[in-house]
CSV table of C-alpha atoms in Angstrom, one decimal:
chain,number,residue,atom,x,y,z
A,275,ALA,CA,122.1,130.6,-10.4
A,276,GLN,CA,124.0,131.6,-7.8
A,277,SER,CA,127.6,130.9,-7.1
A,278,VAL,CA,130.6,131.9,-4.8
A,279,ALA,CA,134.6,131.6,-5.7
A,280,GLN,CA,137.6,131.7,-2.8
A,281,PRO,CA,140.2,131.7,-5.0
A,282,GLU,CA,142.6,130.9,-2.3
A,283,ASP,CA,142.7,127.6,-0.8
A,284,GLN,CA,145.3,128.5,1.7
A,285,VAL,CA,146.5,132.1,2.9
A,286,ASN,CA,149.5,132.4,5.2
A,287,VAL,CA,150.1,135.3,7.1
A,288,ALA,CA,152.2,135.9,10.1
A,289,GLU,CA,151.3,137.0,13.6
A,290,GLY,CA,150.4,140.4,14.4
A,291,ASN,CA,150.2,141.4,10.1
A,292,PRO,CA,146.9,141.8,8.3
A,293,LEU,CA,145.1,139.8,6.8
A,294,THR,CA,142.6,139.4,3.8
A,295,VAL,CA,140.5,136.3,2.7
A,296,LYS,CA,139.2,136.6,-0.4
A,297,CYS,CA,135.5,136.0,-2.2
A,298,THR,CA,134.1,137.0,-5.2
A,299,TYR,CA,130.4,136.2,-5.9
A,300,SER,CA,127.4,135.8,-8.4
A,301,VAL,CA,123.7,136.5,-7.8
A,302,SER,CA,120.8,137.9,-9.5
A,303,GLY,CA,120.3,141.2,-7.4
A,304,ASN,CA,121.2,142.4,-4.6
A,305,PRO,CA,123.4,139.8,-2.3
A,306,TYR,CA,122.9,138.2,0.9
A,307,LEU,CA,126.7,137.8,2.0
A,308,PHE,CA,128.1,135.6,4.9
A,309,TRP,CA,131.4,134.6,6.3
A,310,TYR,CA,131.7,131.7,8.6
A,311,VAL,CA,134.7,129.9,10.3
A,312,GLN,CA,135.3,126.4,10.9
A,313,TYR,CA,137.5,125.1,13.8
A,314,PRO,CA,139.1,121.8,13.2
A,315,ASN,CA,136.9,119.0,14.5
A,316,ARG,CA,134.0,121.8,14.4
A,317,GLY,CA,131.0,123.0,13.3
A,318,LEU,CA,131.1,126.2,11.3
A,319,GLN,CA,130.5,129.3,13.1
A,320,PHE,CA,128.8,132.4,11.8
A,321,LEU,CA,131.2,135.7,11.9
A,322,LEU,CA,129.7,137.9,10.2
A,323,LYS,CA,127.1,139.3,7.5
A,324,TYR,CA,126.0,141.9,4.6
A,325,ILE,CA,122.4,142.3,3.8
A,326,THR,CA,122.0,146.0,3.3
A,327,GLY,CA,123.5,149.6,4.5
A,328,ASP,CA,127.4,150.3,5.4
A,329,ASN,CA,129.6,148.2,2.7
A,330,LEU,CA,131.6,147.6,5.9
A,331,VAL,CA,131.0,145.3,8.0
A,332,LYS,CA,132.1,144.0,11.6
A,333,GLY,CA,132.0,141.1,13.1
A,334,SER,CA,133.3,138.4,15.5
A,335,TYR,CA,136.8,137.8,16.8
A,336,GLY,CA,137.6,141.7,15.1
A,337,PHE,CA,136.6,140.0,11.7
A,338,GLU,CA,135.6,142.7,9.2
A,339,ALA,CA,134.6,142.6,5.8
A,340,GLU,CA,134.2,144.7,2.9
A,341,PHE,CA,131.1,144.4,0.3
A,342,ASN,CA,132.0,145.8,-3.3
A,343,LYS,CA,129.4,145.9,-5.5
A,344,SER,CA,131.0,146.6,-8.7
A,345,GLN,CA,134.0,144.0,-8.2
A,346,THR,CA,131.3,141.5,-6.9
A,347,SER,CA,133.6,140.7,-3.8
A,348,PHE,CA,133.4,140.5,-0.1
A,349,HIS,CA,136.6,140.1,1.6
A,350,LEU,CA,136.9,139.2,4.9
A,351,LYS,CA,139.8,141.4,6.4
A,352,LYS,CA,141.2,141.3,9.7
A,353,PRO,CA,144.3,143.7,10.8
A,354,SER,CA,146.0,142.0,13.4
A,355,ALA,CA,146.2,138.0,12.7
A,356,LEU,CA,146.3,135.9,16.0
A,357,VAL,CA,147.5,132.4,16.0
A,358,SER,CA,144.1,131.4,17.4
A,359,ASP,CA,142.7,132.8,14.3
A,360,SER,CA,144.3,129.4,12.3
A,361,ALA,CA,141.0,127.9,10.7
A,362,LEU,CA,138.8,127.5,7.3
A,363,TYR,CA,137.0,130.1,6.0
A,364,PHE,CA,133.7,130.0,4.1
A,365,CYS,CA,132.5,132.7,2.4
A,366,ALA,CA,128.4,132.3,1.7
A,367,VAL,CA,126.0,133.9,-0.5
A,368,ARG,CA,122.2,134.0,-1.1
A,369,ALA,CA,120.2,136.0,-3.5
A,370,PRO,CA,117.8,138.2,-2.2
A,371,ALA,CA,113.8,137.3,-1.3
A,372,SER,CA,112.9,138.5,-4.8
A,373,GLY,CA,114.5,135.6,-6.5
A,374,GLY,CA,117.1,133.2,-6.9
A,375,SER,CA,117.8,130.0,-3.8
A,376,TYR,CA,116.8,130.8,-0.6
A,377,ILE,CA,119.4,128.5,0.5
A,378,PRO,CA,122.9,129.9,0.7
A,379,THR,CA,125.7,128.9,-1.5
A,380,PHE,CA,128.9,127.8,-0.2
A,381,GLY,CA,132.3,128.6,-1.2
A,382,ARG,CA,134.9,125.3,-0.9
A,383,GLY,CA,137.0,127.2,2.2
A,384,THR,CA,140.3,128.8,2.5
A,385,SER,CA,142.7,127.9,4.8
A,386,LEU,CA,144.0,130.5,7.0
A,387,ILE,CA,147.6,129.8,8.6
A,388,VAL,CA,148.8,132.3,10.9
A,389,HIS,CA,152.2,131.6,11.9
A,390,PRO,CA,154.3,132.8,15.1
B,17,ASP,CA,124.0,124.7,26.8
B,18,THR,CA,124.8,123.2,23.2
B,19,ALA,CA,122.7,125.4,20.9
B,20,VAL,CA,122.7,122.3,17.6
B,21,SER,CA,123.6,119.2,18.8
B,22,GLN,CA,124.4,116.0,16.9
B,23,THR,CA,124.6,112.4,18.1
B,24,PRO,CA,127.1,110.2,17.7
B,25,LYS,CA,130.2,112.6,16.9
B,26,TYR,CA,131.9,109.9,14.8
B,27,LEU,CA,130.2,106.9,13.0
B,28,VAL,CA,132.2,103.9,11.2
B,29,THR,CA,130.3,101.2,10.1
B,30,GLN,CA,130.3,98.7,6.9
B,31,MET,CA,128.8,99.2,3.8
B,32,GLY,CA,125.2,97.7,3.5
B,33,ASN,CA,124.0,99.0,7.1
B,34,ASP,CA,121.7,101.4,8.3
B,35,LYS,CA,122.3,104.0,10.4
B,36,SER,CA,121.0,107.2,12.0
B,37,ILE,CA,122.2,110.9,12.8
B,38,LYS,CA,120.0,112.9,15.5
B,39,CYS,CA,120.3,116.6,15.9
B,40,GLU,CA,118.1,118.7,18.3
B,41,GLN,CA,118.7,122.5,18.7
B,42,ASN,CA,117.3,124.2,22.0
B,43,LEU,CA,116.9,127.6,19.9
B,44,GLY,CA,113.5,127.6,18.6
B,45,HIS,CA,114.4,127.9,15.5
B,46,ASP,CA,111.5,126.7,12.7
B,47,THR,CA,114.5,125.8,10.3
B,48,MET,CA,116.4,123.0,10.3
B,49,TYR,CA,119.1,121.5,7.5
B,50,TRP,CA,121.3,119.2,7.0
B,51,TYR,CA,124.4,119.6,5.3
B,52,LYS,CA,127.2,117.0,3.5
B,53,GLN,CA,130.6,118.1,4.1
B,54,ASP,CA,133.1,116.4,1.8
B,55,SER,CA,136.8,114.8,2.1
B,56,LYS,CA,137.8,118.0,0.4
B,57,LYS,CA,135.6,120.6,2.7
B,58,PHE,CA,133.0,121.0,0.2
B,59,LEU,CA,129.9,122.0,1.8
B,60,LYS,CA,126.5,120.6,0.3
B,61,ILE,CA,123.0,121.2,1.3
B,62,MET,CA,120.6,117.8,1.3
B,63,PHE,CA,117.6,118.8,3.3
B,64,SER,CA,115.9,121.2,5.0
B,65,TYR,CA,112.6,121.4,7.2
B,66,ASN,CA,110.8,124.2,8.0
B,67,ASN,CA,108.7,123.6,10.8
B,68,LYS,CA,108.6,119.7,10.6
B,69,GLU,CA,107.7,120.4,6.8
B,70,LEU,CA,110.4,119.4,4.4
B,71,ILE,CA,111.0,122.5,2.0
B,72,ILE,CA,114.2,121.7,0.1
B,73,ASN,CA,114.8,118.0,-1.2
B,74,GLU,CA,118.5,118.1,-3.3
B,75,THR,CA,119.8,115.1,-5.5
B,76,VAL,CA,120.2,112.8,-2.8
B,77,PRO,CA,119.7,109.3,-3.3
B,78,ASN,CA,116.6,108.2,-1.6
B,79,ARG,CA,118.6,106.3,0.8
B,80,PHE,CA,118.8,109.2,2.7
B,81,SER,CA,115.6,109.7,4.6
B,82,PRO,CA,115.6,112.4,7.0
B,83,LYS,CA,112.4,112.6,10.2
B,84,SER,CA,111.4,115.7,11.8
B,85,PRO,CA,109.2,114.5,14.8
B,86,ASP,CA,109.2,118.2,16.0
B,87,LYS,CA,110.8,121.4,14.9
B,88,ALA,CA,113.6,121.0,17.4
B,89,HIS,CA,114.7,117.7,16.1
B,90,LEU,CA,115.6,116.6,12.9
B,91,ASN,CA,117.1,113.5,12.1
B,92,LEU,CA,118.8,111.6,9.0
B,93,HIS,CA,118.4,107.9,8.7
B,94,ILE,CA,120.7,106.6,6.2
B,95,ASN,CA,119.9,102.9,4.3
B,96,SER,CA,122.8,100.6,2.4
B,97,LEU,CA,125.5,102.8,3.3
B,98,GLU,CA,127.8,103.0,0.7
B,99,LEU,CA,131.7,104.2,0.4
B,100,GLY,CA,130.7,107.2,-1.2
B,101,ASP,CA,128.8,108.2,1.7
B,102,SER,CA,131.9,108.6,3.9
B,103,ALA,CA,131.7,112.1,4.9
B,104,VAL,CA,131.2,115.3,7.5
B,105,TYR,CA,127.8,115.5,8.2
B,106,PHE,CA,126.1,118.8,9.7
B,107,CYS,CA,123.0,120.1,11.4
B,108,ALA,CA,122.1,123.1,11.1
B,109,SER,CA,119.6,125.3,12.5
B,110,SER,CA,118.2,129.5,11.0
B,111,GLN,CA,115.8,131.4,13.2
B,112,ASP,CA,114.4,132.4,9.2
B,113,GLY,CA,112.9,130.2,6.8
B,114,THR,CA,115.7,130.6,4.5
B,115,ALA,CA,118.8,131.2,6.4
B,116,GLY,CA,118.9,134.3,4.6
B,117,TYR,CA,119.1,137.5,7.3
B,118,TYR,CA,120.2,135.4,10.0
B,119,GLY,CA,122.4,132.9,8.9
B,120,TYR,CA,122.8,129.0,10.5
B,121,THR,CA,123.9,128.0,13.7
B,122,PHE,CA,125.7,124.4,13.1
B,123,GLY,CA,126.2,121.5,15.1
B,124,SER,CA,129.3,120.2,15.4
B,125,GLY,CA,129.1,117.5,13.0
B,126,THR,CA,128.8,113.7,12.4
B,127,ARG,CA,132.0,112.2,11.0
B,128,LEU,CA,130.8,109.1,9.2
B,129,THR,CA,132.7,106.4,7.9
B,130,VAL,CA,132.0,103.3,5.7
B,131,VAL,CA,134.2,100.7,5.6
């Protein structure tokens, strides 16, 4: 079975500081990994994904994420946080095409609060 | 143009009623989904349709019935609504059949409140 954990319910960071939102996963085989962002009263928006290749992937709004196979992690990062980054962030994992569930499993979300 | 649109945005109804939520996507995607987000923001897949054919049906009460008249539409009908059905329901679509490579495009959600 595939699973994903976001160990922090909430992350607080000051504007201009770097931010990290943590995600660890469990899946058979090489994972497909995703980050989504949900602003209040909105649907989730795709931020970035890792399928294969360079472990550091860049996405929308200046976000990036680093795939670490040995630590089974896919942490979301941004060098300089903005107040407008405040939102709910979801990590998702899917098994590769060779097996497992084709439907991504979502984490429980991490609320990012950026203080002015 | 909204890529994935859901109506209504808010729905307040009494227990025992029957209601429908509509979803339309103009992205040309083959696969559409319904997700339920509970009060703790946990997202759970309910159904998935690929080109009008049901491919995923998770453990959902049979009071919930999806209908896909064509690949651009996936509606959700709920019979005999219960208090526990209160949640935000998200429609999503994906370019590939498994949302594995391209990810999802989500609608803005329907907040269902059963009183």
